[in-house]
Tab-separated table of C-alpha atoms in Angstrom:
chain	number	residue	atom	x	y	z
A	958	MET	CA	-32.098	-65.603	66.783
A	959	ASP	CA	-29.060	-64.570	65.298
A	960	TRP	CA	-27.147	-67.644	66.470
A	961	LEU	CA	-29.783	-69.848	64.850
A	962	ILE	CA	-29.635	-68.073	61.378
A	963	ILE	CA	-25.617	-68.480	61.906
A	964	ALA	CA	-25.881	-72.082	62.627
A	965	VAL	CA	-28.462	-72.813	59.786
A	966	PHE	CA	-25.885	-70.974	57.491
A	967	GLY	CA	-23.042	-72.742	58.530
A	968	GLY	CA	-24.819	-76.165	58.186
A	969	VAL	CA	-26.211	-75.579	54.945
A	970	TYR	CA	-22.848	-74.218	53.363
A	971	PHE	CA	-20.902	-76.992	55.229
A	972	GLY	CA	-23.253	-79.424	53.492
A	973	MET	CA	-22.777	-77.333	50.072
A	974	ALA	CA	-19.223	-78.189	50.191
A	975	LEU	CA	-19.398	-81.715	51.617
A	976	GLY	CA	-22.135	-82.264	48.785
A	977	ARG	CA	-23.893	-83.787	51.757
A	978	TRP	CA	-24.544	-84.250	55.352
A	979	PRO	CA	-22.116	-87.100	56.856
A	980	GLY	CA	-24.608	-90.036	57.708
A	981	LEU	CA	-27.251	-89.231	55.496
A	982	ALA	CA	-28.361	-89.645	51.636
A	983	ILE	CA	-29.127	-86.156	51.290
A	984	ASN	CA	-27.743	-83.844	48.425
A	985	ARG	CA	-27.211	-80.145	48.221
A	986	THR	CA	-30.688	-79.357	47.091
A	987	GLY	CA	-32.189	-81.297	50.159
A	988	ILE	CA	-29.846	-79.628	52.589
A	989	ALA	CA	-30.710	-76.302	51.089
A	990	VAL	CA	-34.450	-77.070	51.521
A	991	ILE	CA	-34.276	-78.214	54.988
A	992	GLY	CA	-32.226	-75.071	56.117
A	993	ALA	CA	-34.680	-72.796	54.734
A	994	LEU	CA	-37.584	-74.700	56.335
A	995	ILE	CA	-35.736	-74.713	59.690
A	996	LEU	CA	-35.618	-70.646	59.382
A	997	LEU	CA	-39.159	-70.556	58.479
A	998	LEU	CA	-40.391	-72.668	61.201
A	999	ALA	CA	-38.216	-70.875	63.779
A	1000	GLY	CA	-39.772	-67.387	62.746
A	1001	ALA	CA	-36.153	-66.525	61.755
A	1002	ILE	CA	-37.632	-65.243	58.745
A	1003	ASP	CA	-41.275	-64.941	57.764
A	1004	GLY	CA	-43.461	-66.089	54.384
A	1005	ASP	CA	-43.141	-62.495	53.182
A	1006	GLN	CA	-39.240	-61.958	53.818
A	1007	ALA	CA	-38.827	-65.399	52.599
A	1008	LEU	CA	-40.820	-64.548	49.078
A	1009	ALA	CA	-38.899	-61.262	48.929
A	1010	ALA	CA	-35.601	-63.125	49.534
A	1011	VAL	CA	-35.955	-65.397	46.536
A	1012	ASP	CA	-34.937	-63.798	43.320
A	1013	PHE	CA	-37.637	-64.959	40.828
A	1014	ALA	CA	-36.305	-62.886	37.929
A	1015	THR	CA	-33.384	-65.491	38.036
A	1016	LEU	CA	-35.398	-68.410	38.443
A	1017	SER	CA	-37.632	-67.211	35.491
A	1018	VAL	CA	-34.799	-66.603	33.153
A	1019	LEU	CA	-32.791	-69.901	33.988
A	1020	LEU	CA	-36.244	-71.739	33.603
A	1021	THR	CA	-36.509	-70.212	30.106
A	1022	LEU	CA	-32.866	-71.498	29.679
A	1023	MET	CA	-33.758	-75.044	30.689
A	1024	VAL	CA	-37.039	-75.147	28.657
A	1025	LEU	CA	-34.980	-73.891	25.449
A	1026	SER	CA	-32.386	-76.248	25.976
A	1027	SER	CA	-34.948	-78.976	26.327
A	1028	GLN	CA	-36.433	-77.934	22.680
A	1029	TYR	CA	-33.144	-78.093	21.462
A	1030	ALA	CA	-32.787	-81.805	22.968
A	1031	ALA	CA	-36.061	-82.622	21.268
A	1032	SER	CA	-34.955	-81.660	17.951
A	1033	GLY	CA	-32.479	-83.834	17.777
A	1034	PHE	CA	-29.956	-80.957	17.818
A	1035	PHE	CA	-27.630	-82.176	20.445
A	1036	ASP	CA	-27.326	-85.553	18.964
A	1037	TRP	CA	-27.026	-83.833	15.296
A	1038	ILE	CA	-23.961	-81.931	16.687
A	1039	GLY	CA	-22.104	-84.992	18.229
A	1040	ASP	CA	-22.673	-86.983	15.527
A	1041	ARG	CA	-21.090	-83.983	13.385
A	1042	ILE	CA	-18.032	-83.842	15.706
A	1043	ILE	CA	-17.110	-87.308	15.734
A	1044	HIS	CA	-17.168	-87.606	11.827
A	1045	LEU	CA	-15.081	-84.807	11.056
A	1046	ASP	CA	-12.241	-86.285	9.185
A	1047	LEU	CA	-9.541	-84.847	11.411
A	1048	THR	CA	-6.601	-86.034	13.190
A	1049	PRO	CA	-6.784	-86.133	17.017
A	1050	ARG	CA	-5.834	-82.657	17.674
A	1051	GLY	CA	-7.738	-81.225	15.089
A	1052	LEU	CA	-11.024	-83.108	16.725
A	1053	LEU	CA	-10.248	-81.683	20.136
A	1054	ALA	CA	-10.251	-77.900	18.860
A	1055	GLY	CA	-13.528	-78.815	17.232
A	1056	VAL	CA	-14.789	-80.274	20.419
A	1057	ILE	CA	-13.732	-77.467	22.657
A	1058	MET	CA	-15.044	-74.837	20.183
A	1059	VAL	CA	-18.692	-76.474	19.679
A	1060	CYS	CA	-19.093	-76.888	23.412
A	1061	GLY	CA	-17.404	-73.394	24.322
A	1062	GLY	CA	-19.819	-71.705	22.001
A	1063	LEU	CA	-22.775	-73.641	22.741
A	1064	SER	CA	-22.132	-73.147	26.245
A	1065	ALA	CA	-22.415	-69.114	25.826
A	1066	VAL	CA	-26.008	-69.011	24.662
A	1067	MET	CA	-27.237	-72.104	26.413
A	1068	THR	CA	-26.747	-73.170	30.177
A	1069	ASN	CA	-23.107	-75.304	30.273
A	1070	ASP	CA	-24.796	-78.137	32.226
A	1071	VAL	CA	-27.406	-78.992	29.420
A	1072	VAL	CA	-24.567	-78.920	26.733
A	1073	VAL	CA	-22.361	-81.245	28.833
A	1074	TRP	CA	-25.176	-83.543	29.352
A	1075	ALA	CA	-26.233	-83.840	26.008
A	1076	VAL	CA	-22.864	-83.920	24.331
A	1077	THR	CA	-20.599	-86.463	26.465
A	1078	PRO	CA	-22.334	-89.527	25.590
A	1079	ILE	CA	-22.499	-89.346	21.850
A	1080	LEU	CA	-18.890	-88.180	21.852
A	1081	ILE	CA	-17.546	-91.006	24.048
A	1082	ALA	CA	-19.136	-93.676	21.813
A	1083	GLY	CA	-17.217	-91.552	18.438
A	1084	VAL	CA	-13.883	-91.191	20.159
A	1085	VAL	CA	-13.959	-94.883	21.316
A	1086	ALA	CA	-14.688	-95.781	17.584
A	1087	ARG	CA	-12.127	-93.821	16.489
A	1088	GLY	CA	-9.575	-96.020	18.668
A	1089	LEU	CA	-8.722	-93.018	20.706
A	1090	ASP	CA	-8.726	-92.628	24.706
A	1091	PRO	CA	-12.165	-90.658	25.516
A	1092	LYS	CA	-10.860	-89.183	28.911
A	1093	PRO	CA	-9.191	-86.145	27.315
A	1094	PHE	CA	-12.186	-85.434	25.123
A	1095	VAL	CA	-14.483	-85.636	28.005
A	1096	ILE	CA	-12.516	-83.264	30.403
A	1097	ALA	CA	-12.196	-80.973	27.457
A	1098	VAL	CA	-16.232	-80.945	27.215
A	1099	ALA	CA	-16.467	-79.971	30.541
A	1100	CYS	CA	-13.882	-77.376	30.982
A	1101	ALA	CA	-14.731	-75.851	27.193
A	1102	ALA	CA	-18.342	-75.795	28.592
A	1103	ASN	CA	-17.467	-73.819	31.798
A	1104	ALA	CA	-14.684	-71.187	30.046
A	1105	GLY	CA	-17.515	-70.779	27.284
A	1106	SER	CA	-20.264	-69.873	29.706
A	1107	ALA	CA	-17.882	-67.095	30.890
A	1108	ALA	CA	-18.768	-64.913	27.991
A	1109	THR	CA	-22.300	-63.935	28.237
A	1110	LEU	CA	-24.966	-63.150	30.579
A	1111	ILE	CA	-26.797	-66.423	29.846
A	1112	GLY	CA	-24.035	-68.774	29.919
A	1113	ASN	CA	-24.405	-70.176	33.448
A	1114	PRO	CA	-26.583	-69.903	36.628
A	1115	GLN	CA	-23.940	-67.496	38.583
A	1116	ASN	CA	-23.919	-65.110	35.451
A	1117	LEU	CA	-27.854	-64.644	35.599
A	1118	MET	CA	-27.554	-63.925	39.320
A	1119	ILE	CA	-24.926	-61.401	38.714
A	1120	ALA	CA	-26.686	-59.856	35.696
A	1121	GLU	CA	-30.275	-59.341	37.924
A	1122	PHE	CA	-28.167	-58.071	40.620
A	1123	GLY	CA	-26.188	-55.374	38.644
A	1124	GLN	CA	-28.942	-55.073	36.026
A	1125	LEU	CA	-26.000	-55.478	33.477
A	1126	ASP	CA	-25.896	-54.570	29.931
A	1127	PHE	CA	-25.480	-58.267	27.697
A	1128	ILE	CA	-23.245	-56.283	25.170
A	1129	ALA	CA	-20.921	-54.432	27.859
A	1130	PHE	CA	-20.857	-58.048	29.853
A	1131	LEU	CA	-19.754	-59.281	26.411
A	1132	LEU	CA	-17.011	-57.190	25.771
A	1133	ALA	CA	-15.749	-57.427	29.165
A	1134	CYS	CA	-15.904	-61.257	29.756
A	1135	GLY	CA	-15.824	-62.417	26.163
A	1136	VAL	CA	-11.919	-62.409	25.996
A	1137	PRO	CA	-11.213	-64.159	28.849
A	1138	ALA	CA	-13.712	-66.726	27.806
A	1139	LEU	CA	-12.118	-67.162	24.613
A	1140	ILE	CA	-8.576	-67.061	26.324
A	1141	GLY	CA	-10.051	-69.701	28.636
A	1142	LEU	CA	-10.808	-71.682	25.848
A	1143	VAL	CA	-7.312	-71.555	23.830
A	1144	VAL	CA	-5.671	-72.608	27.660
A	1145	VAL	CA	-7.962	-75.827	27.432
A	1146	TYR	CA	-6.702	-76.911	23.756
A	1147	LEU	CA	-3.056	-76.152	24.893
A	1148	VAL	CA	-2.831	-77.682	28.221
A	1149	LEU	CA	-4.705	-80.895	26.660
A	1150	VAL	CA	-2.222	-81.119	23.485
A	1151	TYR	CA	0.965	-79.933	25.157
A	1152	GLY	CA	0.193	-81.028	29.007
A	1153	PRO	CA	2.153	-84.167	30.100
A	1154	ALA	CA	-0.918	-85.818	31.265
A	1155	THR	CA	-2.555	-86.254	27.870
A	1156	ARG	CA	-0.240	-85.149	25.044
A	1157	ASP	CA	0.873	-88.969	24.451
A	1158	LEU	CA	-2.858	-89.762	23.780
A	1159	LEU	CA	-3.181	-87.105	21.134
A	1160	ARG	CA	-0.430	-87.966	18.866
A	1161	PHE	CA	-1.751	-89.975	16.257
A	1162	ALA	CA	-0.931	-88.718	12.460
A	1163	ASN	CA	-4.531	-90.060	11.404
A	1164	PRO	CA	-7.820	-89.897	12.443
A	1165	GLY	CA	-7.985	-93.265	13.303
A	1166	PRO	CA	-10.631	-96.110	12.546
A	1167	ARG	CA	-13.551	-94.356	10.947
A	1168	ILE	CA	-17.518	-94.589	12.432
A	1169	ASP	CA	-20.102	-96.052	9.962
A	1170	ALA	CA	-20.743	-93.261	7.716
A	1171	ASP	CA	-24.545	-94.497	7.159
A	1172	GLN	CA	-25.318	-94.080	10.391
A	1173	THR	CA	-27.710	-90.967	10.234
A	1174	ILE	CA	-29.328	-88.595	13.062
A	1175	THR	CA	-32.955	-87.267	12.681
A	1176	LEU	CA	-32.789	-83.673	12.789
A	1177	ASP	CA	-36.475	-81.890	13.362
A	1178	ARG	CA	-35.723	-78.774	11.907
A	1179	ALA	CA	-39.329	-77.180	12.236
A	1180	MET	CA	-38.662	-77.329	15.738
A	1181	LEU	CA	-34.956	-76.754	15.853
A	1182	THR	CA	-36.078	-73.519	13.989
A	1183	LYS	CA	-38.392	-72.646	16.633
A	1184	ALA	CA	-35.662	-72.967	19.164
A	1185	VAL	CA	-33.407	-70.691	17.141
A	1186	VAL	CA	-35.809	-67.968	16.957
A	1187	ALA	CA	-36.348	-68.476	20.693
A	1188	THR	CA	-32.678	-68.317	21.594
A	1189	ILE	CA	-32.254	-64.918	19.389
A	1190	ALA	CA	-35.472	-63.653	21.112
A	1191	VAL	CA	-33.861	-64.481	24.444
A	1192	ILE	CA	-30.470	-62.607	23.516
A	1193	LEU	CA	-32.619	-59.842	22.354
A	1194	ILE	CA	-34.758	-59.518	25.475
A	1195	PHE	CA	-31.311	-59.006	27.359
A	1196	VAL	CA	-30.163	-56.358	24.872
A	1197	PHE	CA	-32.904	-54.443	24.985
A	1198	VAL	CA	-35.146	-54.823	27.800
A	1199	GLU	CA	-35.053	-53.883	31.379
A	1200	GLU	CA	-37.650	-55.930	32.645
A	1201	ARG	CA	-36.382	-59.585	31.493
A	1202	ALA	CA	-38.136	-62.272	33.618
A	1203	LEU	CA	-41.766	-61.857	32.214
A	1204	TRP	CA	-40.741	-61.531	28.625
A	1205	CYS	CA	-38.624	-64.789	29.117
A	1206	LEU	CA	-41.610	-66.528	30.596
A	1207	LEU	CA	-43.688	-65.646	27.237
A	1208	ILE	CA	-41.141	-67.280	25.522
A	1209	VAL	CA	-41.542	-70.472	27.694
A	1210	ALA	CA	-45.227	-70.201	26.915
A	1211	MET	CA	-44.762	-70.063	23.080
A	1212	LEU	CA	-42.243	-73.098	23.401
A	1213	LEU	CA	-45.211	-75.142	25.121
A	1214	LEU	CA	-47.296	-74.056	22.271
A	1215	SER	CA	-46.492	-77.331	20.403
A	1216	ARG	CA	-48.443	-79.743	18.010
A	1217	LYS	CA	-45.361	-82.076	18.378
A	1218	LEU	CA	-44.163	-82.281	21.735
A	1219	GLY	CA	-46.413	-82.600	25.392
A	1220	THR	CA	-45.714	-80.417	28.083
A	1221	ASP	CA	-44.424	-83.246	29.859
A	1222	GLN	CA	-41.920	-83.634	27.673
A	1223	VAL	CA	-40.637	-80.197	27.263
A	1224	LEU	CA	-40.950	-79.442	31.254
A	1225	GLY	CA	-39.569	-82.986	31.771
A	1226	ARG	CA	-36.198	-82.112	30.864
A	1227	VAL	CA	-36.100	-79.338	33.385
A	1228	ASP	CA	-33.834	-79.494	36.194
A	1229	TRP	CA	-36.159	-78.753	38.902
A	1230	HIS	CA	-33.809	-80.123	41.753
A	1231	LEU	CA	-31.623	-77.005	40.467
A	1232	LEU	CA	-34.452	-74.522	40.869
A	1233	ALA	CA	-35.316	-75.818	44.269
A	1234	LEU	CA	-31.539	-75.650	45.507
A	1235	PHE	CA	-31.922	-71.657	44.187
A	1236	CYS	CA	-34.717	-71.068	46.034
A	1237	GLY	CA	-33.537	-72.718	49.451
A	1238	LEU	CA	-30.334	-70.623	49.175
A	1239	PHE	CA	-32.288	-67.464	48.441
A	1240	ILE	CA	-33.938	-67.963	51.663
A	1241	VAL	CA	-30.969	-69.003	53.770
A	1242	THR	CA	-28.746	-65.815	52.651
A	1243	GLY	CA	-31.743	-63.759	52.564
A	1244	ALA	CA	-32.078	-64.412	56.182
A	1245	MET	CA	-28.485	-63.650	56.962
A	1246	SER	CA	-28.791	-60.428	54.948
A	1247	GLY	CA	-31.923	-59.401	56.449
A	1248	ASP	CA	-30.306	-59.743	60.164
A	1249	ASP	CA	-28.751	-55.953	60.227
A	1250	VAL	CA	-25.860	-57.455	62.969
A	1251	ILE	CA	-24.915	-60.272	60.941
A	1252	ALA	CA	-25.011	-58.602	57.596
A	1253	ALA	CA	-22.605	-55.736	58.920
A	1254	PHE	CA	-20.251	-58.076	60.209
A	1255	PHE	CA	-19.985	-60.160	57.116
A	1256	ARG	CA	-19.977	-56.876	54.990
A	1257	ASP	CA	-16.756	-55.447	57.683
A	1258	LEU	CA	-15.213	-58.595	57.286
A	1259	LEU	CA	-15.060	-58.860	53.269
A	1260	ILE	CA	-14.328	-55.015	53.187
A	1261	GLY	CA	-11.417	-55.942	55.542
A	1262	LEU	CA	-10.298	-58.575	53.046
A	1263	ARG	CA	-10.477	-56.183	50.291
A	1264	ILE	CA	-12.911	-58.063	48.342
A	1265	ASP	CA	-13.233	-55.172	45.861
A	1266	GLN	CA	-9.514	-56.051	44.711
A	1267	PRO	CA	-9.317	-58.378	41.647
A	1268	THR	CA	-6.333	-60.362	43.130
A	1269	VAL	CA	-8.563	-60.772	46.368
A	1270	LEU	CA	-11.605	-61.854	44.630
A	1271	LEU	CA	-9.660	-63.983	42.274
A	1272	GLY	CA	-8.501	-65.986	45.251
A	1273	VAL	CA	-11.921	-65.963	47.303
A	1274	SER	CA	-13.669	-67.339	43.974
A	1275	LEU	CA	-11.061	-70.211	43.515
A	1276	ALA	CA	-11.126	-71.349	47.190
A	1277	GLY	CA	-15.206	-70.728	47.294
A	1278	SER	CA	-15.990	-72.240	44.076
A	1279	ASN	CA	-14.123	-75.494	44.868
A	1280	THR	CA	-15.615	-75.992	48.570
A	1281	ILE	CA	-19.145	-74.687	48.506
A	1282	GLY	CA	-19.332	-74.481	44.766
A	1283	ASN	CA	-19.540	-71.393	42.386
A	1284	VAL	CA	-23.135	-70.623	42.417
A	1285	PRO	CA	-23.530	-70.827	46.509
A	1286	LEU	CA	-20.619	-68.561	46.578
A	1287	VAL	CA	-21.883	-66.006	44.375
A	1288	MET	CA	-25.194	-66.061	45.979
A	1289	MET	CA	-23.526	-65.385	49.384
A	1290	LEU	CA	-21.258	-62.625	47.905
A	1291	LEU	CA	-23.903	-60.883	46.496
A	1292	SER	CA	-26.158	-60.760	49.327
A	1293	LEU	CA	-23.411	-60.109	52.085
A	1294	GLY	CA	-20.898	-58.193	50.525
A	1295	PRO	CA	-20.159	-54.537	50.065
A	1296	ASP	CA	-21.582	-52.471	46.918
A	1297	TRP	CA	-20.447	-54.084	43.910
A	1298	SER	CA	-19.124	-51.849	40.962
A	1299	GLN	CA	-20.031	-53.122	37.404
A	1300	SER	CA	-16.179	-53.622	36.693
A	1301	MET	CA	-15.987	-56.320	40.048
A	1302	LEU	CA	-19.483	-57.765	39.106
A	1303	HIS	CA	-17.910	-58.698	35.883
A	1304	ALA	CA	-14.554	-59.797	37.397
A	1305	LEU	CA	-16.657	-61.968	39.857
A	1306	ALA	CA	-18.516	-63.810	36.949
A	1307	VAL	CA	-15.181	-64.455	34.949
A	1308	PHE	CA	-13.510	-65.652	37.982
A	1309	SER	CA	-16.422	-67.696	39.762
A	1310	THR	CA	-16.942	-69.335	36.529
A	1311	LEU	CA	-13.256	-70.113	35.511
A	1312	SER	CA	-12.344	-71.457	38.763
A	1313	GLY	CA	-14.977	-73.943	38.294
A	1314	ASN	CA	-12.624	-75.759	35.780
A	1315	PHE	CA	-10.091	-76.401	38.740
A	1316	LEU	CA	-11.291	-79.792	40.582
A	1317	ILE	CA	-14.187	-82.062	39.746
A	1318	VAL	CA	-16.487	-80.326	42.204
A	1319	GLY	CA	-15.780	-76.796	41.019
A	1320	SER	CA	-18.608	-77.247	38.594
A	1321	VAL	CA	-21.681	-79.124	38.272
A	1322	ALA	CA	-20.812	-79.561	34.534
A	1323	ASN	CA	-17.598	-81.377	35.632
A	1324	ILE	CA	-19.466	-83.378	37.937
A	1325	ILE	CA	-22.159	-84.259	34.723
A	1326	ALA	CA	-19.426	-85.231	32.347
A	1327	VAL	CA	-17.707	-87.469	35.157
A	1328	GLU	CA	-20.880	-89.422	35.605
A	1329	GLN	CA	-21.936	-89.500	31.841
A	1330	ALA	CA	-18.310	-90.939	31.231
A	1331	ALA	CA	-18.727	-93.433	33.902
A	1332	LYS	CA	-22.108	-94.703	32.579
A	1333	ALA	CA	-20.497	-95.114	29.071
A	1334	GLY	CA	-17.678	-97.320	30.940
A	1335	THR	CA	-14.718	-94.537	31.113
A	1336	VAL	CA	-13.915	-93.711	34.660
A	1337	ILE	CA	-12.464	-90.135	35.265
A	1338	SER	CA	-10.604	-90.016	38.906
A	1339	PHE	CA	-10.258	-86.762	40.966
A	1340	ALA	CA	-6.604	-86.847	39.867
A	1341	ASP	CA	-7.417	-87.469	36.221
A	1342	TYR	CA	-9.404	-84.719	36.075
A	1343	ALA	CA	-7.401	-82.521	38.698
A	1344	ARG	CA	-3.865	-82.873	36.120
A	1345	ILE	CA	-6.002	-80.916	33.478
A	1346	GLY	CA	-8.185	-78.885	35.599
A	1347	VAL	CA	-5.594	-77.434	37.685
A	1348	PRO	CA	-3.119	-75.719	35.129
A	1349	VAL	CA	-6.378	-75.090	33.070
A	1350	THR	CA	-7.582	-72.860	35.794
A	1351	LEU	CA	-4.491	-71.289	37.269
A	1352	ILE	CA	-3.348	-70.251	33.612
A	1353	SER	CA	-6.744	-68.934	32.382
A	1354	LEU	CA	-7.307	-67.477	35.927
A	1355	GLY	CA	-4.114	-65.656	35.515
A	1356	MET	CA	-4.640	-64.281	32.133
A	1357	ALA	CA	-8.256	-63.150	33.217
A	1358	LEU	CA	-6.777	-61.261	35.930
A	1359	GLY	CA	-4.507	-59.204	33.396
A	1360	TRP	CA	-7.429	-58.433	31.200
A	1361	ILE	CA	-9.599	-57.385	34.152
A	1362	LEU	CA	-6.591	-55.122	35.316
A	1363	LEU	CA	-6.167	-53.848	31.875
A	1364	ILE	CA	-9.734	-52.589	31.417
A	1365	ALA	CA	-10.712	-51.760	35.003
């Protein structure tokens, strides 16, 4: 049975790295679900163990953030933000700075994937109307969303898992991770403005052609107010409450109580594929960690690699995030790794998130940005992204390592 668990684990994480299984049209979610089903049918893990392996607290908080983002989208907030950005009377470099600040800030309190999905299309339309090349702006959205999400426990899915695993304090996390996140946003701007790949695209002295000022975006202020109050409530829960999951689900219930939005409209924007991916991976890694022999082998291996050293953890995060993905990597390290101190959990959150900027495949947010750009007629190749993502990641990770060593 040990060999079956190892084989399924290897097959699932191989699929995570490729994004599919060769010859099949299956994606990462399908791979994780099939892996979990094989282990259940083979008796490698029973139903009770599978339920115990699934971290319902993390899933509950993630669902809450998705529903909250759905509320913002329904209010017209994302369209309004995108419209405000592209109407700013700024030079291209100033506009770029605005895009980075807004996307980074929003991603700290919402899931970064949703921010990228919502902002990218309207931003592309705006910068094209100004006569600008949209590529650096699309890459800026993705990189800023990743970097900004590193600042808080609720910024991205891997941070949520780390928060629940270590029962981390919201304020302590913000103080430890907010600085490298802010530095990461500055690095994104500097690389795009002064890097050889894009600096020639951002040298216009004037804003360029203006967009029709009469165009208006409808903003439902009552719905937006409800979303803002719910966001504040989520943050307060993370600051003051230990049992966060049920209180977060109460916020979901309050958001579902609406005279304007039907339940199907609210839940229709939830990324159920991502939740299913989490469930499958939780069961697969739970089977691994539940086997004493396999778990001991992996822990000894990671301890031998000195995973508790920030420099080693940085290297593992960079390699893992850009192969199997940062969410599967973090799930594996938390389940099979050694005992984690609070400072190393902070480091894992920062390193795994900033590493996502390295290549297109490093983060779901990157993939969403590129796909949204392609739908709008802007093709961003693997090389286009790498020319920005690689220096952004290496510089921001180097500075983040210095900060982690300083506060350790």
